[in-house]
Coordinates of C-alpha atoms in Angstrom, one line a residue:
Chain A
E1001 CA -72.5 15.0 103.5
T1002 CA -69.1 13.3 102.2
G1003 CA -66.8 16.2 102.1
V1004 CA -66.7 16.2 98.3
T1005 CA -69.9 18.6 96.8
Q1006 CA -70.3 18.1 93.2
T1007 CA -72.8 20.9 91.5
P1008 CA -74.7 20.5 89.7
R1009 CA -76.0 17.4 90.4
H1010 CA -77.9 16.7 86.7
L1011 CA -77.2 18.9 83.8
V1012 CA -78.6 18.5 80.0
M1013 CA -76.8 20.6 77.4
G1014 CA -76.9 20.5 73.3
M1015 CA -74.2 19.4 71.0
T1016 CA -73.2 23.5 70.7
N1017 CA -73.7 24.4 74.4
K1018 CA -71.0 24.9 77.0
K1019 CA -71.4 24.3 80.7
S1020 CA -69.0 23.6 83.7
L1021 CA -69.3 20.9 86.3
K1022 CA -67.9 22.5 89.6
C1023 CA -66.2 20.2 92.5
E1024 CA -64.7 21.5 96.1
Q1025 CA -63.7 19.1 98.7
H1026 CA -63.8 20.6 102.6
L1027 CA -60.9 17.9 103.8
G1028 CA -57.7 19.5 103.3
H1029 CA -56.6 16.6 100.8
N1030 CA -53.9 17.7 98.0
A1031 CA -55.1 15.9 95.1
M1032 CA -58.6 15.8 92.8
Y1033 CA -59.7 13.9 90.4
W1034 CA -62.5 13.4 87.6
Y1035 CA -63.6 10.3 86.3
K1036 CA -66.1 9.3 84.4
Q1037 CA -68.7 6.4 84.5
S1038 CA -70.9 4.9 81.9
A1039 CA -73.8 2.2 82.2
K1040 CA -71.9 -1.5 82.3
K1041 CA -68.0 0.0 82.5
P1042 CA -65.9 0.6 84.7
L1043 CA -64.8 4.2 86.3
E1044 CA -62.7 5.8 83.7
L1045 CA -59.9 8.1 85.0
M1046 CA -60.3 11.7 83.0
F1047 CA -57.7 14.2 85.0
V1048 CA -55.7 13.9 88.2
Y1049 CA -54.6 17.1 90.3
N1050 CA -52.0 17.2 93.0
F1051 CA -51.2 20.5 94.3
K1052 CA -52.9 21.9 91.7
E1053 CA -50.6 20.7 88.9
Q1054 CA -51.9 18.8 86.5
T1055 CA -50.6 15.0 87.1
E1056 CA -52.6 12.6 85.0
N1057 CA -54.8 13.6 81.6
N1058 CA -56.0 9.7 80.3
S1059 CA -56.2 10.8 76.3
V1060 CA -59.3 12.8 77.1
P1061 CA -61.1 14.6 73.9
S1062 CA -60.2 18.3 74.1
R1063 CA -64.0 18.7 74.2
F1064 CA -63.4 18.7 78.1
S1065 CA -60.8 20.9 79.6
P1066 CA -60.4 20.5 83.3
E1067 CA -59.6 24.0 85.5
C1068 CA -57.5 23.2 89.4
P1069 CA -57.5 27.0 90.7
N1070 CA -56.4 25.5 94.0
S1071 CA -56.4 22.6 96.1
S1072 CA -59.9 22.7 96.9
H1073 CA -61.6 23.1 93.7
L1074 CA -62.0 21.6 90.0
F1075 CA -63.6 21.7 87.4
L1076 CA -64.4 20.1 84.2
H1077 CA -65.5 22.8 81.3
L1078 CA -67.8 20.8 78.5
H1079 CA -67.5 22.0 74.8
T1080 CA -69.1 20.7 72.0
L1081 CA -69.9 17.3 73.6
Q1082 CA -71.3 14.4 72.2
P1083 CA -74.2 12.0 72.7
E1084 CA -71.8 9.5 74.0
D1085 CA -70.5 11.6 76.4
S1086 CA -73.9 11.3 78.2
A1087 CA -72.6 9.9 81.4
L1088 CA -72.4 10.3 85.2
Y1089 CA -69.1 12.6 86.2
L1090 CA -67.6 11.9 89.6
C1091 CA -65.3 13.8 91.1
A1092 CA -62.6 12.5 94.0
S1093 CA -60.0 13.6 96.1
S1094 CA -57.5 12.3 98.5
Q1095 CA -54.5 13.0 100.5
E1096 CA -51.7 11.5 98.6
K1097 CA -48.4 10.9 100.2
G1098 CA -46.1 9.2 98.2
S1099 CA -46.3 5.8 99.7
G1100 CA -49.4 4.1 101.3
A1101 CA -52.7 3.4 100.3
N1102 CA -54.4 6.1 98.6
V1103 CA -57.8 6.0 100.1
L1104 CA -60.2 8.6 97.2
T1105 CA -63.6 10.4 98.8
F1106 CA -66.1 10.7 96.1
G1107 CA -68.8 13.3 95.5
A1108 CA -72.4 12.2 94.6
G1109 CA -71.3 12.4 90.9
S1110 CA -72.9 15.5 88.0
R1111 CA -75.6 13.5 85.7
L1112 CA -74.8 14.9 82.5
T1113 CA -77.0 13.8 79.5
V1114 CA -76.3 15.3 76.2
L1115 CA -78.6 15.9 73.5
Chain B
S501 CA -52.9 -2.9 81.4
Q502 CA -54.1 -3.6 84.3
K503 CA -57.4 -5.1 83.5
I504 CA -60.1 -6.0 86.5
E505 CA -62.9 -8.6 86.3
Q506 CA -66.1 -8.6 88.7
N507 CA -69.0 -10.4 88.3
S508 CA -71.1 -8.7 85.7
E509 CA -74.5 -10.7 86.8
A510 CA -76.2 -9.2 89.8
L511 CA -75.6 -11.5 92.8
N512 CA -79.3 -12.2 94.8
I513 CA -78.8 -13.7 97.9
Q514 CA -82.0 -14.2 100.9
E515 CA -81.4 -11.9 104.2
G516 CA -79.0 -13.5 106.8
K517 CA -77.2 -15.4 103.9
T518 CA -73.3 -14.9 103.0
A519 CA -72.9 -12.6 100.1
T520 CA -69.5 -13.4 98.5
L521 CA -67.9 -11.3 95.7
T522 CA -65.0 -11.8 93.7
C523 CA -62.3 -9.3 92.0
N524 CA -60.0 -10.8 89.5
Y525 CA -57.1 -9.1 88.3
T526 CA -54.5 -9.2 85.3
N527 CA -50.5 -8.3 85.2
Y528 CA -49.1 -7.0 88.7
S529 CA -50.4 -7.6 91.7
P530 CA -51.4 -3.8 93.4
A531 CA -49.6 -2.7 96.9
Y532 CA -53.4 -2.5 98.3
L533 CA -56.8 -3.8 96.7
Q534 CA -59.6 -1.7 98.0
W535 CA -63.8 -2.0 98.2
Y536 CA -65.8 0.5 97.6
R537 CA -70.3 1.0 98.2
Q538 CA -71.5 2.8 95.4
D539 CA -75.9 3.5 95.8
P540 CA -77.7 4.3 92.6
G541 CA -77.3 7.8 91.6
R542 CA -74.2 8.4 94.6
G543 CA -70.4 8.6 94.0
P544 CA -69.0 5.3 95.8
V545 CA -68.1 4.8 99.5
F546 CA -64.7 3.6 100.8
L547 CA -65.4 0.3 102.6
L548 CA -61.8 -1.3 103.7
L549 CA -58.8 -2.4 102.0
I550 CA -56.3 -5.1 102.0
R551 CA -52.5 -4.6 101.7
E552 CA -50.7 -7.6 99.6
N553 CA -49.4 -9.2 102.2
E554 CA -52.5 -9.9 103.9
K555 CA -54.4 -12.6 103.5
E556 CA -57.4 -11.5 105.6
K557 CA -58.8 -8.4 106.6
R558 CA -62.0 -8.0 108.7
K559 CA -64.5 -5.0 109.4
E560 CA -68.0 -5.5 111.5
R561 CA -69.5 -8.1 109.5
L562 CA -67.5 -7.7 106.5
K563 CA -64.7 -9.6 105.3
V564 CA -62.1 -9.8 102.3
T565 CA -59.1 -11.8 101.1
F566 CA -56.7 -11.3 98.9
D567 CA -54.1 -14.3 97.8
T568 CA -51.7 -12.8 95.3
T569 CA -50.9 -16.3 93.7
L570 CA -54.5 -16.5 91.9
K571 CA -54.6 -12.6 91.6
Q572 CA -58.1 -12.5 93.5
S573 CA -60.3 -10.9 96.1
L574 CA -62.5 -11.8 97.9
F575 CA -65.2 -9.8 99.2
H576 CA -67.6 -11.4 101.8
I577 CA -71.0 -9.8 104.0
T578 CA -72.0 -11.9 106.6
A579 CA -75.6 -12.0 108.0
S580 CA -76.6 -9.8 104.9
Q581 CA -79.7 -7.7 105.3
P582 CA -81.6 -5.6 102.4
A583 CA -79.5 -2.5 103.4
D584 CA -76.6 -4.5 102.0
S585 CA -78.0 -4.0 98.3
A586 CA -75.6 -2.0 96.4
T587 CA -73.4 -2.3 93.9
Y588 CA -69.8 -2.8 95.4
L589 CA -66.5 -1.6 93.2
C590 CA -63.1 -3.1 93.7
A591 CA -59.9 -0.9 93.0
L592 CA -56.3 -1.3 92.5
D593 CA -53.9 0.7 94.1
M594 CA -50.5 0.3 93.0
D595 CA -48.5 2.8 95.6
T596 CA -46.6 3.0 93.0
G597 CA -45.7 5.7 89.7
R598 CA -49.5 6.1 89.0
R599 CA -51.3 6.6 92.1
A600 CA -54.8 7.3 90.7
L601 CA -57.0 3.7 91.4
T602 CA -58.4 1.5 88.8
F603 CA -61.5 0.2 89.1
G604 CA -63.9 -3.0 88.3
S605 CA -67.0 -2.4 87.0
G606 CA -68.8 -3.6 90.0
T607 CA -70.9 -6.3 91.0
R608 CA -74.7 -5.6 91.8
L609 CA -75.8 -7.2 95.4
Q610 CA -79.7 -7.8 96.2
V611 CA -80.3 -8.8 99.5
Q612 CA -83.8 -10.5 99.6
P613 CA -86.1 -10.1 102.9

């Protein structure tokens, strides 16, 4: 295990469902991220949390709602998604030091299929 | 905004040869350029990074170069093995303001036995 655990690994949902993705990091990091990965496209940054505070929302539609109750847990709540939202959703964490390299540790991802 | 180009075509090489992957970027040079490996159905795993004032960095069979004039990084795997087959992503770390990394789309490497 990489130290970042994502559940579920696979999720199939209809467009009217509500579901959540969960991420937990066991590394003592202070920053957590959600990225979206679609086929043949670069990873797209969605949200950044630092010390539980959201520091970046990369123009993500409101049907995606993040929640960070503490610095070890991150959720992505999903509601009325579209088929084009089908992708691999990756959670990552890092120890942001203000300066110096920011190396990310990723989870294995949650493969989402929207029917 | 920054754009990153990695060769979208898969790279096929013979076992034992050196694989060379390219990462080109536009606009500002990052403070660090990072390389990750991603296997199918898994998240990316950090391999190594190079600072903007470094020309070359090595780690075992891996070598990274960084040319801020060309705005390019090259990633080399020497004595390649079938187990090196994966997608390799480069990422820009600006070390200022926005700290989240900006990733390229990756190059898939296939090493034939």
